[in-house]
Tab-separated table of C-alpha atoms in Angstrom:
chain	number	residue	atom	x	y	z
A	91	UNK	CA	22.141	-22.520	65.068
A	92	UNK	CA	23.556	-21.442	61.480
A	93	UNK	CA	21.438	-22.906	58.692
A	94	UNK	CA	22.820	-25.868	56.909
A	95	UNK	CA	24.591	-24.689	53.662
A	96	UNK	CA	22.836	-26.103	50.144
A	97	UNK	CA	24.817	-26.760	47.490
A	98	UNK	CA	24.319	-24.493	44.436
A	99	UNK	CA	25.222	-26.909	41.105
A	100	UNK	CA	25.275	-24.556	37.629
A	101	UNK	CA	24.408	-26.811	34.665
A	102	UNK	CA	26.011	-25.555	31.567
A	103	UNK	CA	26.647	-26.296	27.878
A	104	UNK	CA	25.653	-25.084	24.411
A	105	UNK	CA	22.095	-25.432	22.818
A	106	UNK	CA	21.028	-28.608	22.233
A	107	UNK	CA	24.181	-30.380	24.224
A	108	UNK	CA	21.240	-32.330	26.747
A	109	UNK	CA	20.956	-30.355	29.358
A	110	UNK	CA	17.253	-30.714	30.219
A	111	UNK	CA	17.594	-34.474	29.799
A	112	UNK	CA	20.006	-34.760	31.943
A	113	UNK	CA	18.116	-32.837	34.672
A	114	UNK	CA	15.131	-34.788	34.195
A	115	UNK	CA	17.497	-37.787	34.593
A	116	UNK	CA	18.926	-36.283	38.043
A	117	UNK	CA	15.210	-35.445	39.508
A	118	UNK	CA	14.006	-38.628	38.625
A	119	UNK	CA	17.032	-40.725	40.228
A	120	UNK	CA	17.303	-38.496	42.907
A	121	UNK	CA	16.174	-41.160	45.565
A	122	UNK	CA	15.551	-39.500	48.427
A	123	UNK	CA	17.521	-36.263	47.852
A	124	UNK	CA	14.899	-33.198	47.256
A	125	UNK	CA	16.432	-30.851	44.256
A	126	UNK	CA	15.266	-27.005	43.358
A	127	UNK	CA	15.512	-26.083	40.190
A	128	UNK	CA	16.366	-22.488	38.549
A	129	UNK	CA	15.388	-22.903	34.924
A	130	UNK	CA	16.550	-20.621	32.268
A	131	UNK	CA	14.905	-20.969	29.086
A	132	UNK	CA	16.081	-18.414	25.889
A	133	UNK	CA	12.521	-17.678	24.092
A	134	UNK	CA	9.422	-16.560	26.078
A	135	UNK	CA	7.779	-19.733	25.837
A	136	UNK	CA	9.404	-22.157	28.805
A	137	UNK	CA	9.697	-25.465	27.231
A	138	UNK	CA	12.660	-26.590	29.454
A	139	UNK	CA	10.454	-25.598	32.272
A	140	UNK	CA	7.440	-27.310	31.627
A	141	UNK	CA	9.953	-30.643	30.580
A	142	UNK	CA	10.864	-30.483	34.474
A	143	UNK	CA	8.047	-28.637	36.165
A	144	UNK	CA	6.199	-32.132	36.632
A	145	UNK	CA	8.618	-34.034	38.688
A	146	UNK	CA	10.975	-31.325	40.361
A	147	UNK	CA	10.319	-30.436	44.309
A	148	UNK	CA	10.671	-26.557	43.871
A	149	UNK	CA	11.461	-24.485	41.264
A	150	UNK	CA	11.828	-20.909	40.069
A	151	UNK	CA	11.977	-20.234	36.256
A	152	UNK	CA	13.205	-16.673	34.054
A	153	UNK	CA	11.725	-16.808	30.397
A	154	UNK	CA	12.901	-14.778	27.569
A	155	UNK	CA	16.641	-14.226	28.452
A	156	UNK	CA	20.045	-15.244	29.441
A	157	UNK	CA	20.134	-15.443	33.184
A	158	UNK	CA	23.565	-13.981	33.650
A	159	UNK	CA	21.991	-10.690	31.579
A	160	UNK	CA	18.680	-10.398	32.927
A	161	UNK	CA	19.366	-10.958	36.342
A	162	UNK	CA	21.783	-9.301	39.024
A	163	UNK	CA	23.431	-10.931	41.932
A	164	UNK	CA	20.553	-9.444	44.404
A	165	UNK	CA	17.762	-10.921	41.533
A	166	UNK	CA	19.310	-14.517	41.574
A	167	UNK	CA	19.627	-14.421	45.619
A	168	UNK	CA	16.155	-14.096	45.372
A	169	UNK	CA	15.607	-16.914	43.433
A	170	UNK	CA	17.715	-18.954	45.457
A	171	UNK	CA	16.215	-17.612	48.977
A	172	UNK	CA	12.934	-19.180	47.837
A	173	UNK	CA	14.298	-22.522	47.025
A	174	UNK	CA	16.887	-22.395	50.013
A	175	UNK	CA	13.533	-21.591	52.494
A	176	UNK	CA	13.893	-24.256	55.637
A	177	UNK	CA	10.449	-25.034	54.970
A	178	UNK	CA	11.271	-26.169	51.271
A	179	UNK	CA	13.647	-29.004	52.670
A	180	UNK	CA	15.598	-28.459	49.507
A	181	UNK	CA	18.994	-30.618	49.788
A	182	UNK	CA	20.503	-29.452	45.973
A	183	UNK	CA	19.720	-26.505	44.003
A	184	UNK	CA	20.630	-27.144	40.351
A	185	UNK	CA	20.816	-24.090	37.914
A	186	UNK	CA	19.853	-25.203	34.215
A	187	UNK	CA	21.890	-22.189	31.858
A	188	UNK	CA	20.146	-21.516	29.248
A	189	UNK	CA	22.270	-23.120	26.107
A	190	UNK	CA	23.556	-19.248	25.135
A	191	UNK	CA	24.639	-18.314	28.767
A	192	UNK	CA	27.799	-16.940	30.330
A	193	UNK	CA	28.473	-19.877	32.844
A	194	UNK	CA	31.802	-17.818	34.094
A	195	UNK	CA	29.305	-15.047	35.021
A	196	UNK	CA	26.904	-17.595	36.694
A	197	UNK	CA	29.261	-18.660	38.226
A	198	UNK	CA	30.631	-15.440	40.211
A	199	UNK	CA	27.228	-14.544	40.872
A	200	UNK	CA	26.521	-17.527	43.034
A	201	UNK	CA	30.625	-16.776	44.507
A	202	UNK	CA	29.091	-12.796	45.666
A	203	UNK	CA	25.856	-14.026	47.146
A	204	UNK	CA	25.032	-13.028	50.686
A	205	UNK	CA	22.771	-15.383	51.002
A	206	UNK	CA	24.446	-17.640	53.803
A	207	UNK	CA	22.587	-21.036	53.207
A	208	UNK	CA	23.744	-22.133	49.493
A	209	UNK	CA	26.953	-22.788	48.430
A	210	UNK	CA	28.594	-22.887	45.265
A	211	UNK	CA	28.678	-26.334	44.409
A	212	UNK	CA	30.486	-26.668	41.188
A	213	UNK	CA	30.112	-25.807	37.371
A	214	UNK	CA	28.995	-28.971	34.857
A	215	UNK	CA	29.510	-28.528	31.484
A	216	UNK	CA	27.740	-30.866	28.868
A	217	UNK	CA	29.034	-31.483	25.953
A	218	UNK	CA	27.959	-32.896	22.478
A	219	UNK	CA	30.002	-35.589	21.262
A	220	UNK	CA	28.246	-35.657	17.787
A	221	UNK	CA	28.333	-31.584	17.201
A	222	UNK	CA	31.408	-30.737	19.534
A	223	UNK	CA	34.051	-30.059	16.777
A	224	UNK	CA	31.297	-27.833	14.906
A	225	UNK	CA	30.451	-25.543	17.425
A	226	UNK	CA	34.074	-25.468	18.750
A	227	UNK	CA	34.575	-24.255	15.680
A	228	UNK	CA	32.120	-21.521	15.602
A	229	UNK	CA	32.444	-20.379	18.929
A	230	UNK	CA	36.021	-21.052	20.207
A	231	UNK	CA	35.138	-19.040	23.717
A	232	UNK	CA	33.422	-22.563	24.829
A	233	UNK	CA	37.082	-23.588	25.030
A	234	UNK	CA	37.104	-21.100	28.243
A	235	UNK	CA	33.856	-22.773	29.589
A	236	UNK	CA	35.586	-26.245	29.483
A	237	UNK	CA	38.585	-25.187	31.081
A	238	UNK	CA	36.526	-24.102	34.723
A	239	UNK	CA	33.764	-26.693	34.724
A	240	UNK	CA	34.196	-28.961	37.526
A	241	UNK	CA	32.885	-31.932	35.489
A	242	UNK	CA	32.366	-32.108	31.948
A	243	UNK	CA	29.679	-34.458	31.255
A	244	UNK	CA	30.442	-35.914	27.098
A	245	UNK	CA	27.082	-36.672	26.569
A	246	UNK	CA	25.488	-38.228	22.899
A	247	UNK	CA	28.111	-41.166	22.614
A	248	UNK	CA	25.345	-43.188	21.116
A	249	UNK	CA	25.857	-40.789	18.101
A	250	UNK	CA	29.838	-41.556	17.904
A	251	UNK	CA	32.175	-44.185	17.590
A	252	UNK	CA	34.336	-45.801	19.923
A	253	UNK	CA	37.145	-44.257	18.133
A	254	UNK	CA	35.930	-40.983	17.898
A	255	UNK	CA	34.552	-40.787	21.747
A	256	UNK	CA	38.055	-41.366	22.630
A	257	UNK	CA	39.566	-38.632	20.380
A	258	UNK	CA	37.287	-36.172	22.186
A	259	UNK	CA	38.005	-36.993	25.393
A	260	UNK	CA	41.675	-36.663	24.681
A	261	UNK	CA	40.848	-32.821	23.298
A	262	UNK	CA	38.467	-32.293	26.248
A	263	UNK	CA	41.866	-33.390	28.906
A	264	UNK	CA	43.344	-30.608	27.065
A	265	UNK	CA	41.054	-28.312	27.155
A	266	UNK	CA	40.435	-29.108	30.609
A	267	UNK	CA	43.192	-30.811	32.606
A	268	UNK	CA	42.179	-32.068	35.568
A	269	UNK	CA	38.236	-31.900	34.909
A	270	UNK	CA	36.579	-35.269	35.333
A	271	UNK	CA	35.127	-36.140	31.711
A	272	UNK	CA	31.914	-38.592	32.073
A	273	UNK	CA	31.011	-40.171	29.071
A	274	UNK	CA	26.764	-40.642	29.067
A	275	UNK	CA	23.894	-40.886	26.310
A	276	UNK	CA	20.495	-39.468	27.152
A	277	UNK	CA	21.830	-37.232	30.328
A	278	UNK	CA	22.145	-40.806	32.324
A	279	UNK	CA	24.878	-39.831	34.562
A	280	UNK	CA	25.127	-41.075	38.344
A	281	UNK	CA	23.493	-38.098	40.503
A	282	UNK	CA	26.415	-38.642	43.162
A	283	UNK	CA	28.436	-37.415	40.717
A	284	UNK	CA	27.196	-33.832	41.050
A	285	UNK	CA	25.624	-33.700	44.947
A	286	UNK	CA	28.663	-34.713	46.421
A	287	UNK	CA	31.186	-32.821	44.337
A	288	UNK	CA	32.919	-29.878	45.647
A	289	UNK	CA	34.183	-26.787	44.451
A	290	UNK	CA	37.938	-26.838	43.154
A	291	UNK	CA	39.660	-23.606	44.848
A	292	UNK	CA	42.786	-23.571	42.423
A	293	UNK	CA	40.145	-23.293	39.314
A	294	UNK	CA	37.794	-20.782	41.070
A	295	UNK	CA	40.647	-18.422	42.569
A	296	UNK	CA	40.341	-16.577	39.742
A	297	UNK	CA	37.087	-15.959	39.457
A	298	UNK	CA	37.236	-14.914	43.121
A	299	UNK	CA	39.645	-12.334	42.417
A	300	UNK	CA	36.909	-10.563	40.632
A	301	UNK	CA	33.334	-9.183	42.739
A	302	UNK	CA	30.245	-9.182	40.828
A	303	UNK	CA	30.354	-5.007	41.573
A	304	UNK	CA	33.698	-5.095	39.584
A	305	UNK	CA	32.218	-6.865	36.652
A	306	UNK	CA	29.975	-4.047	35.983
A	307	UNK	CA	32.552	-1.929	35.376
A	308	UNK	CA	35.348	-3.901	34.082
A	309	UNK	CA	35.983	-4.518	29.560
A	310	UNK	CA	35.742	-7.780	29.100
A	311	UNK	CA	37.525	-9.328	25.752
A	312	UNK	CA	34.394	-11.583	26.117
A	313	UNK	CA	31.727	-9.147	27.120
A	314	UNK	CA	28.085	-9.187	26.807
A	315	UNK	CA	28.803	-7.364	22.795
A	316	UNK	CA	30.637	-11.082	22.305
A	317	UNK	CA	28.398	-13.048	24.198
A	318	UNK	CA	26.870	-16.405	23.026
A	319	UNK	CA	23.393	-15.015	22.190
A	320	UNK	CA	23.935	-11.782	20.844
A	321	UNK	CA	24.453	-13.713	17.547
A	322	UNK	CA	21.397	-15.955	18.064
A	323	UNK	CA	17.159	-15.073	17.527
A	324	UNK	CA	14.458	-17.090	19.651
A	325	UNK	CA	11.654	-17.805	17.093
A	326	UNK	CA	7.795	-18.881	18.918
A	327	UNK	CA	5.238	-20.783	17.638
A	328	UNK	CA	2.084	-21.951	19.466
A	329	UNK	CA	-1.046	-23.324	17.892
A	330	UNK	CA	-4.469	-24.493	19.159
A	331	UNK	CA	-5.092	-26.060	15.914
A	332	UNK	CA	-3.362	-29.651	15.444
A	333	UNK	CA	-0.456	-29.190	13.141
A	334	UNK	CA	-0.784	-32.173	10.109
A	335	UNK	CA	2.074	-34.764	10.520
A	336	UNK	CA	3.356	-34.813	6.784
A	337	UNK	CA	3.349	-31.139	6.433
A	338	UNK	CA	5.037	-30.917	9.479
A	339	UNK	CA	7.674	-32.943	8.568
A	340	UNK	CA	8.271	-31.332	5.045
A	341	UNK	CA	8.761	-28.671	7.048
A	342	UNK	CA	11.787	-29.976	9.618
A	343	UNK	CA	13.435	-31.841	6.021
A	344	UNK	CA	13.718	-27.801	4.591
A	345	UNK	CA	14.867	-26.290	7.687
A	346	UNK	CA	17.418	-23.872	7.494
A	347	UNK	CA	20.905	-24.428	7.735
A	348	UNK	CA	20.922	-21.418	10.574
A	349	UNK	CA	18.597	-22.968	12.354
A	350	UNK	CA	20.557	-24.849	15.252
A	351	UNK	CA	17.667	-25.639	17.691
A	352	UNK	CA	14.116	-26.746	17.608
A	353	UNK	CA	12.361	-27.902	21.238
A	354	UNK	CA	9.045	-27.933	22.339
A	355	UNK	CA	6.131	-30.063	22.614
A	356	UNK	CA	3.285	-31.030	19.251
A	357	UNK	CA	0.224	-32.165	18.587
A	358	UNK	CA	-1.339	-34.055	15.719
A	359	UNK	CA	-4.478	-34.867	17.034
A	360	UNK	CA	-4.643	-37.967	14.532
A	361	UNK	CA	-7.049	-40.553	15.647
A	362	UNK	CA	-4.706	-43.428	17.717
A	363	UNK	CA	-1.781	-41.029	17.634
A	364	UNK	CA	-3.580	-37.715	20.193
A	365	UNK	CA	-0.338	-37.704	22.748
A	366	UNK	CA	2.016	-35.301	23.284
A	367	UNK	CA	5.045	-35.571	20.892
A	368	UNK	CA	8.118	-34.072	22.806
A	369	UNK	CA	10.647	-32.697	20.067
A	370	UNK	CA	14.357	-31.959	20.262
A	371	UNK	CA	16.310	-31.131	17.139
A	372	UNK	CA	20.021	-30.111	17.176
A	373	UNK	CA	21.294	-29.412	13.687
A	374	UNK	CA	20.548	-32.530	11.783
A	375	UNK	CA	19.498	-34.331	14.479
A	376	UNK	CA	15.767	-35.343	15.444
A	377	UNK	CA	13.631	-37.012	18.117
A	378	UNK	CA	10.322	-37.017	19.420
A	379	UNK	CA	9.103	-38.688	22.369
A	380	UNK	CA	5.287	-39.742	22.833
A	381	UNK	CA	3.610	-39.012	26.424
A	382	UNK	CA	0.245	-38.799	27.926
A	383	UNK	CA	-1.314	-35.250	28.391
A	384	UNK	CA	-1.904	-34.104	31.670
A	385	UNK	CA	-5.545	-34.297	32.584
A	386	UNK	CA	-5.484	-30.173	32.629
A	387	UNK	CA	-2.940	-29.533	29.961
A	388	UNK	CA	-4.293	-27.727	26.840
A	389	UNK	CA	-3.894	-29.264	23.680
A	390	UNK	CA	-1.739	-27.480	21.809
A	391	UNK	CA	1.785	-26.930	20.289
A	392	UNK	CA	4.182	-24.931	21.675
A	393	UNK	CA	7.392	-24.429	19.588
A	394	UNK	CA	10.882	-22.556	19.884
A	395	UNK	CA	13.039	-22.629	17.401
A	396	UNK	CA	16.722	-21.325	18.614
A	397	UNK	CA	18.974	-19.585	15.426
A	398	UNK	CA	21.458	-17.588	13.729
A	399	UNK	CA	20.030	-15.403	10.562
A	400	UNK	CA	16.494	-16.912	10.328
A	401	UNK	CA	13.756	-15.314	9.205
A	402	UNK	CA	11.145	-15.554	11.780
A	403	UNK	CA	8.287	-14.630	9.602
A	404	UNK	CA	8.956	-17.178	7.413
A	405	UNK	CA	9.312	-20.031	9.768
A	406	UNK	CA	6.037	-18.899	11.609
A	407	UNK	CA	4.439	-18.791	8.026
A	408	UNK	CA	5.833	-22.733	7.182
A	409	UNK	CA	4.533	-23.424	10.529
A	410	UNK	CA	1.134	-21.529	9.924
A	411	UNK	CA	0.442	-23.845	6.987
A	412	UNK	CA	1.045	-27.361	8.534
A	413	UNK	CA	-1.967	-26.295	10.622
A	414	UNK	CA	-4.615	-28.827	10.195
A	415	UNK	CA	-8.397	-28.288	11.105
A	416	UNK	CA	-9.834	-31.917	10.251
A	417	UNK	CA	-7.067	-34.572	11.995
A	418	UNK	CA	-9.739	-36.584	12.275
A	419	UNK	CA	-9.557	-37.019	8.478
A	420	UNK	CA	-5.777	-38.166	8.721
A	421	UNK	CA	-4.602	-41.608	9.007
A	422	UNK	CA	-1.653	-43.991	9.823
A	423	UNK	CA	-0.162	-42.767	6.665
A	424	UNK	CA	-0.131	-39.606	7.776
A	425	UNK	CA	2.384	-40.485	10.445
A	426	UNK	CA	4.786	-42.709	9.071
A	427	UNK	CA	7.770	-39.777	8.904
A	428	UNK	CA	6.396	-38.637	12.732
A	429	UNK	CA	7.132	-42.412	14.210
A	430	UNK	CA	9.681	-42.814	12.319
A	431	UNK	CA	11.641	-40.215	15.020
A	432	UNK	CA	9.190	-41.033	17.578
A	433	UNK	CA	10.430	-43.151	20.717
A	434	UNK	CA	8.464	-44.025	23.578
């Protein structure tokens, strides 16, 4: 009997567009669907991973690169063997890009697999209606990513007006003719949308014309010398000291204008105020999110801070002196600017 086909779903969009939310968003509606996740984080520490690792049914995650450069077709068949195992009962494998990836080459990857029980199962592209028209205008090649997604989720609305919501989808049905254009805030899209879409041949014929052996050889006009990343530095911070919550902030209001992307996961270790703040910061934009720790997870902050012409040294060294040895010693005050990002 031929094993049952799994659909292979390649999440997409530029840093900081909500990609990890809207995964979370998709494992924890799932109902009774079982998802695998490939997780691509760029910066050595996995912070998209650990956001997911909690609540997922399998997963397989590549730090410290782009997954369409650090893998080959043979290397991602292996991730997708393990999650496509019988005994993993895996109905939807979902491959989170990293926000700097190729999704084109992703893409034809999954199209030149031997592996004989997944099945492409269509490119999603998510979109940021607040930051769109900037980074459109910085990297114009995301126009090519829009126009073979299979769904382009718009997602931020809260951050736009009616008005302007509706101006981008009409330059998204451009871009894209054809492509179903879901409008969401906070990733909260209906999973149905995505395990029950198939591929489009008409928009994938021409990546079919093209095996992953050719790409090797072939000069692309957007090769890996143009690529997304090759323009952008991962910067890491961890610290087992808790980092003080004014200082902290001081340090997020001087941020540099090159520094597009913040995520990770703080601590403050103020009395009444020990959880886990979740941050995400894209551009201007901040939020934290308050959770329990696990009852085995360390302490600690774990930072990455995604750029173009930052000085790494000197962001470690702001973030070396919000370290704070006596949080006991801190109070409310102390996190007035925190909460004032803080939901949950």
């Amino acid at each position: 009997m031929a094993r049952r086909q799994i659909p292979v779903i390649v999440l997409a969009g530029f840093l900081g567009s909500g990609k990890t939310t809207l995964l979370n968003h998709l494992l924890a509606h799932s109902g009774g669907s079982r998802i695998g996740v490939v997780v691509n984080d760029f910066g050595s520490i996995e912070i998209d991973a650990l956001s997911v690792a909690g609540q997922v049914d399998s997963m397989v995650s590549l730090g410290n690169g782009c997954l369409c450069c650090a893998v080959d077709t043979s290397e991602l068949d292996g991730f997708l063997e393990r999650l496509a195992r019988p005994a993993a009962r895996i109905d939807v494998i979902v491959i989170e890009a990293s926000g700097l990836a190729e999704p084109e080459e992703l893409v034809r990857m999954i199209l030149a697999s031997d592996n004989e029980s997944i099945v492409y199962g269509g490119l999603v592209e998510v979109v940021d209606a607040a930051e769109f028209g900037r980074t459109r205008a910085r990297h114009p090649e995301l126009d090519r990513h829009l126009g073979i997604a299979d769904l382009v989720v718009l997602n931020k609305t809260d951050r736009v007006t009616d008005a302007e919501r509706e101006e981008l989808e009409a330059v998204l049905a451009g871009l894209a003719p054809g492509t179903p254009v879901v409008a969401s805030s906070h990733g909260r899209v209906d999973p149905e949308l995505l395990f029950d879409r198939k591929p489009r041949e008409d928009r994938l014929e021409s990546i079919r014309q093209l095996s992953f052996e050719d790409l090797a050889h072939e000069e692309h006009d957007h090769g890996h010398d143009g690529h997304l990343h090759a323009a952008y530095e991962s910067v890491e911070f961890v610290s087992e000291d808790p980092l003080h919550p004014r200082r902290f902030m001081e340090f997020l209001d001087r941020r540099p204008e090159g520094l597009y992307r913040i995520k990770g996961f703080v601590y403050f270790g103020v009395p009444g105020h020990r959880q886990k703040f979740a941050l995400h910061a894209v551009g201007d934009f901040l939020r934290m999110y308050r959770s329990p720790w696990a009852r085995s997870e360390p302490r600690l902050t774990q930072l990455v801070m995604i750029g173009r012409g930052v000085d790494g040294g000197v962001l470690r060294a702001g973030l070396d002196a919000c370290r704070h040895t006596a949080p006991q010693d801190a109070d409310d005050h102390s996190m007035w600017g925190v909460l004032r990002y803080t939901q949950g």
